[in-house]
Amino acid sequence: MFAFMRAVQISRLDGPEAVEVVDIPEPDGDGKVVIDVAAAGVDFPIALQTRGLYQYKPNLPFVPGNEVAGVVRSAPEGSGFAAGDRVAALTPFGGGLAEVVAVDAQSVFTIPESVELTSAAGLLFNDLTVHFALRTRAQLLDGETVLVHGAAGGIGTSTLRLAPLLGAARTIAVVSTEEKAEVARANGATDVVLTEGWLAAVKGLTGGRGVDVVVDPVGGDRFTDSLRSLATGGRLLVIGFTGGEIPTVRVNRLLLNNIDVRGVGWGAWLFTNPGSLRQQWAEVEPLLASGRLSAPKPIVRPVAEAAAAIASLENRTAAGKVVLALR
Ligand SMILES: NC(=O)c1ccc[n+]([C@@H]2O[C@H](COP(=O)([O-])OP(=O)(O)OC[C@H]3O[C@@H](n4cnc5c(N)ncnc54)[C@H](OP(=O)(O)O)[C@@H]3O)[C@@H](O)[C@H]2O)c1
């Protein structure tokens, strides 16, 4: 006899408006940690999946969603988890936008008491990507300046929260609206500039020197200006392409100023370095527990608004990290 749960389902590739909230059987929890989901993160890859544009393309219909937070219902012996534990979990093969998930113990993390479940639902995917980006790929040094595009989004707000703790002396947020500028400030940006004329503003702010690291989840037509914004020895981190277009690099620009373009593929890294997920959490969790790293302050929407919530990422109206409340 199946128990049923509510879930957000993609059954045709017609964009966010076509997603449905459906009742489907709960997942099989055999050998897995079963979590009653309180809230689940909404990220840009989900918006891409609604049109079949993301690199990971499950067969239709499927439940999207890469991360959740909730309370453990049951866990296998020896897994390190027990019923009642407050946890966040990665659901790397989707399934997160649902009332119940069943996850391998290696993808489950106990969250500090001080972090609310709605915050925890928007935490792992972005914070651990940004931790990998700044620590491992950029090799950020103490005192450096970090610029982040799309600074009010998921990756953007994580960068603003984490960069100072990983050594940045200054963070510069690039955003498209005044409302998003407020979000960037609330997440700790040292300086905020609007996308219109951002390069000149950054040159002005840095006395013409430029920045040490650019975190770029946007790509598109601002990529070449991002190279121009780097100081000597600067690194541009390629994270994603919310701007739509995948840019190309004229490599003469790299030698002229001794700068680097570095790809950031967190998922690919975890695949080849499975132990690194726990190592990352071992660094990030104490920062959260001590309050040095603020918890995310997401926009929480009810599951009934799933279509609009996913659309707000695609149409760029989301001013902040978005999560769905499942209960
Ligand atoms: N490489 C990795 O390992 C990894 C891991 C996680 C996510 N990602 C990628 O990172 C990117 C960002 O994800 P996210 O969840 O942070 O997205 P998000 O919350 O929607 O934020 C993206 C930001 O991009 C900006 N943007 C610029 N042009 C846009 C456009 N045409 N449409 C929509 N947004 C636009 C928006 O800021 P403004 O309006 O202020 O410009 C928006 O706030 C995605 O491409 C995702 O696939 C990569």
Short mmCIF file of C-alpha atoms and ligand atoms in Angstrom, two decimals:
data_model
loop_
_atom_site.label_atom_id
_atom_site.label_comp_id
_atom_site.label_asym_id
_atom_site.label_seq_id
_atom_site.Cartn_x
_atom_site.Cartn_y
_atom_site.Cartn_z
CA MET A 1 0.00 0.00 0.00
CA PHE A 2 1.63 3.28 -1.14
CA ALA A 3 1.54 6.43 0.94
CA PHE A 4 1.16 9.55 -1.17
CA MET A 5 2.89 12.92 -0.96
CA ARG A 6 2.61 16.30 -2.65
CA ALA A 7 5.37 17.13 -5.09
CA VAL A 8 6.21 19.58 -7.84
CA GLN A 9 6.38 17.81 -11.18
CA ILE A 10 7.70 18.68 -14.62
CA SER A 11 5.64 16.69 -17.11
CA ARG A 12 6.22 18.78 -20.24
CA LEU A 13 9.04 21.12 -21.27
CA ASP A 14 6.97 24.31 -21.65
CA GLY A 15 8.68 26.46 -19.04
CA PRO A 16 8.03 27.22 -15.36
CA GLU A 17 4.29 27.95 -15.85
CA ALA A 18 3.78 24.32 -16.93
CA VAL A 19 4.99 22.77 -13.66
CA GLU A 20 2.26 21.10 -11.59
CA VAL A 21 1.74 20.24 -7.95
CA VAL A 22 0.68 16.57 -7.91
CA ASP A 23 0.10 13.69 -5.49
CA ILE A 24 2.52 10.83 -6.18
CA PRO A 25 3.77 7.83 -4.19
CA GLU A 26 6.42 8.51 -1.56
CA PRO A 27 9.94 7.32 -2.53
CA ASP A 28 11.26 3.93 -1.48
CA GLY A 29 13.33 4.52 1.64
CA ASP A 30 15.18 1.21 1.67
CA GLY A 31 18.76 1.81 2.85
CA LYS A 32 18.24 5.56 2.71
CA VAL A 33 17.65 8.42 5.11
CA VAL A 34 13.96 9.36 4.77
CA ILE A 35 13.29 13.05 5.41
CA ASP A 36 9.98 14.84 5.98
CA VAL A 37 10.78 17.96 3.99
CA ALA A 38 9.95 21.33 5.53
CA ALA A 39 11.31 23.42 2.66
CA ALA A 40 13.26 22.96 -0.57
CA GLY A 41 15.56 25.26 -2.52
CA VAL A 42 14.57 26.70 -5.90
CA ASP A 43 17.61 27.32 -8.09
CA PHE A 44 18.31 28.39 -11.66
CA PRO A 45 18.98 24.84 -12.95
CA ILE A 46 15.32 24.01 -12.12
CA ALA A 47 14.16 26.89 -14.31
CA LEU A 48 16.38 25.54 -17.12
CA GLN A 49 15.01 22.01 -16.58
CA THR A 50 11.45 23.21 -17.16
CA ARG A 51 12.50 23.85 -20.77
CA GLY A 52 14.87 20.90 -21.16
CA LEU A 53 17.84 23.27 -21.26
CA TYR A 54 19.90 21.92 -18.34
CA GLN A 55 22.69 19.40 -18.92
CA TYR A 56 20.94 16.85 -16.62
CA LYS A 57 17.75 15.76 -18.41
CA PRO A 58 15.70 13.13 -16.51
CA ASN A 59 12.90 11.29 -18.33
CA LEU A 60 9.48 12.96 -18.09
CA PRO A 61 7.65 13.26 -15.79
CA PHE A 62 10.08 14.04 -12.98
CA VAL A 63 10.28 15.95 -9.70
CA PRO A 64 13.06 18.58 -9.81
CA GLY A 65 14.93 20.00 -6.82
CA ASN A 66 18.52 19.77 -5.67
CA GLU A 67 18.33 20.45 -1.95
CA VAL A 68 15.96 20.21 1.00
CA ALA A 69 15.78 20.75 4.74
CA GLY A 70 13.54 18.89 7.14
CA VAL A 71 13.31 16.29 9.88
CA VAL A 72 14.52 12.70 9.60
CA ARG A 73 11.61 10.23 9.63
CA SER A 74 13.80 7.10 9.54
CA ALA A 75 17.43 6.21 8.93
CA PRO A 76 19.41 2.99 8.45
CA GLU A 77 21.40 1.63 11.40
CA GLY A 78 24.91 3.00 11.45
CA SER A 79 24.08 5.91 9.17
CA GLY A 80 24.76 8.44 11.91
CA PHE A 81 21.20 9.79 11.67
CA ALA A 82 18.06 9.06 13.68
CA ALA A 83 14.38 9.98 13.59
CA GLY A 84 13.84 13.57 14.68
CA ASP A 85 17.22 14.95 13.52
CA ARG A 86 17.04 18.39 11.85
CA VAL A 87 18.94 18.06 8.59
CA ALA A 88 19.66 19.56 5.21
CA ALA A 89 20.30 17.27 2.26
CA LEU A 90 21.43 17.39 -1.33
CA THR A 91 19.27 15.59 -3.88
CA PRO A 92 21.69 15.70 -6.81
CA PHE A 93 19.49 13.60 -9.10
CA GLY A 94 16.40 15.71 -8.42
CA GLY A 95 13.34 14.91 -6.36
CA GLY A 96 13.81 17.70 -3.82
CA LEU A 97 10.58 19.64 -4.42
CA ALA A 98 8.49 17.06 -2.55
CA GLU A 99 7.09 16.43 0.93
CA VAL A 100 9.31 13.37 1.41
CA VAL A 101 12.77 12.50 0.06
CA ALA A 102 14.93 9.40 0.50
CA VAL A 103 18.64 10.20 0.32
CA ASP A 104 21.98 8.40 0.77
CA ALA A 105 23.40 9.25 4.20
CA GLN A 106 26.49 10.79 2.58
CA SER A 107 24.31 13.63 1.21
CA VAL A 108 22.66 14.45 4.56
CA PHE A 109 23.98 17.03 7.04
CA THR A 110 22.87 17.88 10.58
CA ILE A 111 22.18 21.60 10.75
CA PRO A 112 22.96 23.83 13.72
CA GLU A 113 20.05 24.51 16.11
CA SER A 114 20.28 28.22 15.34
CA VAL A 115 19.53 27.74 11.63
CA GLU A 116 15.83 27.59 10.70
CA LEU A 117 14.73 24.86 8.31
CA THR A 118 13.60 27.42 5.71
CA SER A 119 17.10 28.95 5.74
CA ALA A 120 18.76 25.55 5.65
CA ALA A 121 16.79 24.68 2.50
CA GLY A 122 18.72 27.35 0.58
CA LEU A 123 22.12 26.68 2.02
CA LEU A 124 24.05 23.62 0.86
CA PHE A 125 23.89 23.94 -2.92
CA ASN A 126 25.08 27.53 -3.09
CA ASP A 127 27.34 27.80 -0.04
CA LEU A 128 29.29 24.66 -0.90
CA THR A 129 29.59 25.67 -4.57
CA VAL A 130 30.90 29.08 -3.52
CA HIS A 131 33.20 27.54 -0.90
CA PHE A 132 34.68 25.31 -3.63
CA ALA A 133 34.86 28.25 -6.05
CA LEU A 134 36.68 30.66 -3.74
CA ARG A 135 38.80 28.23 -1.73
CA THR A 136 39.78 25.57 -4.28
CA ARG A 137 39.44 27.26 -7.69
CA ALA A 138 40.24 30.93 -6.98
CA GLN A 139 42.62 30.15 -4.10
CA LEU A 140 41.43 33.38 -2.55
CA LEU A 141 44.09 35.17 -0.51
CA ASP A 142 43.61 37.27 2.62
CA GLY A 143 42.89 40.89 1.80
CA GLU A 144 41.70 40.31 -1.77
CA THR A 145 38.68 41.96 -3.41
CA VAL A 146 35.87 39.78 -4.77
CA LEU A 147 33.29 41.01 -7.29
CA VAL A 148 30.12 38.97 -7.83
CA HIS A 149 27.55 39.29 -10.62
CA GLY A 150 23.89 38.44 -9.99
CA ALA A 151 24.70 39.31 -6.40
CA ALA A 152 21.12 39.11 -5.08
CA GLY A 153 20.66 35.55 -6.43
CA GLY A 154 21.49 32.22 -4.83
CA ILE A 155 25.16 32.04 -5.80
CA GLY A 156 25.44 35.81 -5.38
CA THR A 157 24.17 36.01 -1.81
CA SER A 158 26.29 33.00 -0.81
CA THR A 159 29.37 34.74 -2.21
CA LEU A 160 28.63 37.89 -0.24
CA ARG A 161 28.14 35.92 2.99
CA LEU A 162 31.14 33.57 2.61
CA ALA A 163 33.86 35.59 0.87
CA PRO A 164 34.79 37.71 3.93
CA LEU A 165 35.19 34.55 6.02
CA LEU A 166 37.48 33.03 3.39
CA GLY A 167 39.75 36.08 3.36
CA ALA A 168 38.16 38.78 1.20
CA ALA A 169 38.70 42.28 2.55
CA ARG A 170 36.09 43.72 0.21
CA THR A 171 33.12 42.46 -1.78
CA ILE A 172 31.59 44.33 -4.71
CA ALA A 173 28.06 43.32 -5.71
CA VAL A 174 26.72 43.85 -9.25
CA VAL A 175 22.90 43.89 -9.45
CA SER A 176 20.26 45.05 -11.92
CA THR A 177 17.83 46.91 -9.63
CA GLU A 178 17.74 49.03 -6.48
CA GLU A 179 15.62 46.34 -4.77
CA LYS A 180 18.37 43.80 -5.44
CA ALA A 181 20.95 46.34 -4.22
CA GLU A 182 19.19 46.29 -0.83
CA VAL A 183 19.39 42.47 -0.79
CA ALA A 184 23.12 42.62 -1.57
CA ARG A 185 23.69 45.11 1.26
CA ALA A 186 21.67 42.94 3.67
CA ASN A 187 23.98 40.04 2.75
CA GLY A 188 27.06 42.09 3.63
CA ALA A 189 28.29 43.62 0.35
CA THR A 190 30.97 46.23 0.95
CA ASP A 191 29.96 48.10 -2.21
CA VAL A 192 27.06 47.71 -4.63
CA VAL A 193 26.98 48.85 -8.26
CA LEU A 194 24.20 48.63 -10.84
CA THR A 195 24.73 46.60 -14.02
CA GLU A 196 24.35 49.70 -16.18
CA GLY A 197 27.90 51.16 -16.25
CA TRP A 198 29.22 48.62 -13.72
CA LEU A 199 32.79 48.42 -15.13
CA ALA A 200 33.44 52.16 -14.84
CA ALA A 201 31.95 52.16 -11.34
CA VAL A 202 34.26 49.30 -10.27
CA LYS A 203 37.33 51.00 -11.75
CA GLY A 204 36.34 54.08 -9.79
CA LEU A 205 35.84 52.18 -6.54
CA THR A 206 39.24 50.44 -6.85
CA GLY A 207 41.21 53.51 -7.95
CA GLY A 208 41.71 51.95 -11.39
CA ARG A 209 43.35 48.79 -10.02
CA GLY A 210 40.46 46.38 -10.53
CA VAL A 211 39.44 43.34 -8.49
CA ASP A 212 41.24 40.09 -7.67
CA VAL A 213 38.40 37.65 -8.23
CA VAL A 214 35.19 37.82 -10.27
CA VAL A 215 32.48 35.27 -9.40
CA ASP A 216 30.39 34.99 -12.56
CA PRO A 217 27.11 33.05 -12.58
CA VAL A 218 25.81 35.24 -15.44
CA GLY A 219 28.20 35.05 -18.43
CA GLY A 220 26.70 36.58 -21.55
CA ASP A 221 27.73 40.01 -22.72
CA ARG A 222 29.36 41.14 -19.49
CA PHE A 223 32.10 38.51 -19.65
CA THR A 224 34.65 40.56 -21.59
CA ASP A 225 34.13 43.51 -19.25
CA SER A 226 34.65 41.11 -16.35
CA LEU A 227 38.11 40.32 -17.78
CA ARG A 228 38.74 44.07 -18.04
CA SER A 229 37.73 44.49 -14.39
CA LEU A 230 40.50 42.17 -13.13
CA ALA A 231 43.69 43.44 -11.50
CA THR A 232 47.01 41.84 -12.50
CA GLY A 233 46.95 38.21 -11.32
CA GLY A 234 43.14 38.27 -11.15
CA ARG A 235 40.92 35.19 -11.60
CA LEU A 236 37.52 35.04 -13.29
CA LEU A 237 35.42 32.11 -12.04
CA VAL A 238 32.98 30.70 -14.61
CA ILE A 239 29.99 29.47 -12.57
CA GLY A 240 27.00 29.64 -14.90
CA PHE A 241 25.17 31.39 -17.70
CA THR A 242 21.96 32.95 -16.44
CA GLY A 243 22.49 35.68 -19.04
CA GLY A 244 21.79 33.02 -21.66
CA GLU A 245 24.84 33.19 -23.91
CA ILE A 246 28.03 31.17 -23.30
CA PRO A 247 30.86 33.67 -23.87
CA THR A 248 34.17 33.03 -25.62
CA VAL A 249 37.61 34.20 -24.46
CA ARG A 250 40.12 35.95 -26.71
CA VAL A 251 43.17 34.53 -24.97
CA ASN A 252 45.40 37.52 -25.76
CA ARG A 253 43.49 39.26 -22.96
CA LEU A 254 44.84 36.66 -20.50
CA LEU A 255 48.50 37.21 -21.32
CA LEU A 256 48.25 40.99 -21.55
CA ASN A 257 47.40 41.30 -17.87
CA ASN A 258 48.46 37.92 -16.43
CA ILE A 259 44.92 36.90 -15.60
CA ASP A 260 43.11 33.54 -15.47
CA VAL A 261 39.69 32.23 -16.44
CA ARG A 262 38.84 29.24 -14.21
CA GLY A 263 35.92 26.87 -14.59
CA VAL A 264 33.94 25.93 -11.48
CA GLY A 265 32.14 22.59 -11.75
CA TRP A 266 31.29 21.70 -8.17
CA GLY A 267 29.22 18.63 -9.09
CA ALA A 268 31.97 17.26 -11.34
CA TRP A 269 34.50 17.85 -8.54
CA LEU A 270 32.41 15.92 -6.02
CA PHE A 271 32.05 13.07 -8.47
CA THR A 272 35.83 12.61 -8.64
CA ASN A 273 36.51 13.66 -5.02
CA PRO A 274 33.66 12.10 -3.02
CA GLY A 275 35.24 12.77 0.39
CA SER A 276 35.44 16.49 -0.24
CA LEU A 277 31.74 17.08 0.52
CA ARG A 278 32.21 16.15 4.19
CA GLN A 279 35.44 18.18 4.32
CA GLN A 280 33.63 21.23 3.01
CA TRP A 281 30.83 20.83 5.55
CA ALA A 282 33.41 20.41 8.32
CA GLU A 283 34.64 23.91 7.44
CA VAL A 284 31.29 25.59 6.82
CA GLU A 285 29.20 24.09 9.66
CA PRO A 286 31.24 25.63 12.54
CA LEU A 287 31.01 29.04 10.85
CA LEU A 288 27.22 28.70 10.76
CA ALA A 289 26.96 27.27 14.28
CA SER A 290 29.03 30.11 15.74
CA GLY A 291 27.03 32.72 13.85
CA ARG A 292 30.13 34.06 12.05
CA LEU A 293 28.49 32.94 8.81
CA SER A 294 24.96 34.29 8.71
CA ALA A 295 22.23 31.86 7.65
CA PRO A 296 20.59 32.59 4.28
CA LYS A 297 17.53 34.86 4.44
CA PRO A 298 15.44 33.34 1.67
CA ILE A 299 12.14 34.37 0.11
CA VAL A 300 9.78 31.60 1.31
CA ARG A 301 6.83 30.75 -0.95
CA PRO A 302 4.15 28.06 -0.46
CA VAL A 303 4.36 24.97 -2.64
CA ALA A 304 1.12 26.00 -4.37
CA GLU A 305 3.14 28.88 -5.88
CA ALA A 306 5.84 26.59 -7.29
CA ALA A 307 5.30 27.69 -10.90
CA ALA A 308 5.54 31.39 -10.04
CA ALA A 309 8.52 30.78 -7.76
CA ILE A 310 10.48 29.02 -10.52
CA ALA A 311 9.37 31.65 -13.05
CA SER A 312 10.76 34.41 -10.81
CA LEU A 313 14.26 33.07 -11.46
CA GLU A 314 13.74 32.80 -15.18
CA ASN A 315 12.17 36.28 -15.50
CA ARG A 316 14.75 37.75 -13.12
CA THR A 317 12.24 39.21 -10.64
CA ALA A 318 13.44 37.15 -7.63
CA ALA A 319 15.17 39.52 -5.24
CA GLY A 320 16.94 36.95 -3.10
CA LYS A 321 17.33 33.19 -2.76
CA VAL A 322 13.95 31.45 -3.22
CA VAL A 323 12.74 28.40 -1.26
CA LEU A 324 9.41 26.55 -1.29
CA ALA A 325 7.66 25.64 1.96
CA LEU A 326 6.42 22.05 1.55
CA ARG A 327 4.34 21.95 4.77
N1 LIG B 1 29.18 25.65 -11.55
C1 LIG B 1 28.55 25.10 -10.53
O1 LIG B 1 29.06 24.19 -9.90
C2 LIG B 1 27.19 25.65 -10.18
C3 LIG B 1 26.55 25.31 -8.97
C4 LIG B 1 25.32 25.93 -8.68
C5 LIG B 1 24.75 26.82 -9.59
N2 LIG B 1 25.40 27.07 -10.75
C6 LIG B 1 24.87 28.03 -11.75
O2 LIG B 1 24.91 29.33 -11.20
C7 LIG B 1 23.97 30.13 -11.90
C8 LIG B 1 23.18 30.94 -10.89
O3 LIG B 1 22.29 30.11 -10.20
P1 LIG B 1 21.38 30.73 -9.05
O4 LIG B 1 20.54 29.61 -8.52
O5 LIG B 1 22.22 31.53 -8.13
O6 LIG B 1 20.44 31.73 -9.89
P2 LIG B 1 19.55 32.97 -9.39
O7 LIG B 1 19.29 32.88 -7.92
O8 LIG B 1 18.41 33.07 -10.32
O9 LIG B 1 20.52 34.23 -9.62
C9 LIG B 1 21.02 34.51 -10.89
C10 LIG B 1 21.20 36.00 -11.10
O10 LIG B 1 21.60 36.15 -12.47
C11 LIG B 1 21.28 37.47 -12.89
N3 LIG B 1 20.88 37.50 -14.30
C12 LIG B 1 21.49 38.21 -15.26
N4 LIG B 1 20.90 38.04 -16.43
C13 LIG B 1 19.87 37.21 -16.23
C14 LIG B 1 18.85 36.69 -17.09
N5 LIG B 1 18.82 36.98 -18.40
N6 LIG B 1 17.94 35.87 -16.56
C15 LIG B 1 17.97 35.55 -15.25
N7 LIG B 1 18.91 36.04 -14.37
C16 LIG B 1 19.85 36.87 -14.87
C17 LIG B 1 20.18 37.97 -11.96
O11 LIG B 1 20.74 39.09 -11.27
P3 LIG B 1 20.58 40.60 -11.82
O12 LIG B 1 19.14 40.76 -12.22
O13 LIG B 1 20.93 41.40 -10.61
O14 LIG B 1 21.54 40.70 -12.94
C18 LIG B 1 19.94 36.84 -10.98
O15 LIG B 1 19.77 37.31 -9.66
C19 LIG B 1 23.12 29.18 -12.75
O16 LIG B 1 23.57 29.25 -14.09
C20 LIG B 1 23.43 27.82 -12.16
O17 LIG B 1 23.28 26.78 -13.11
C21 LIG B 1 26.58 26.51 -11.06
#
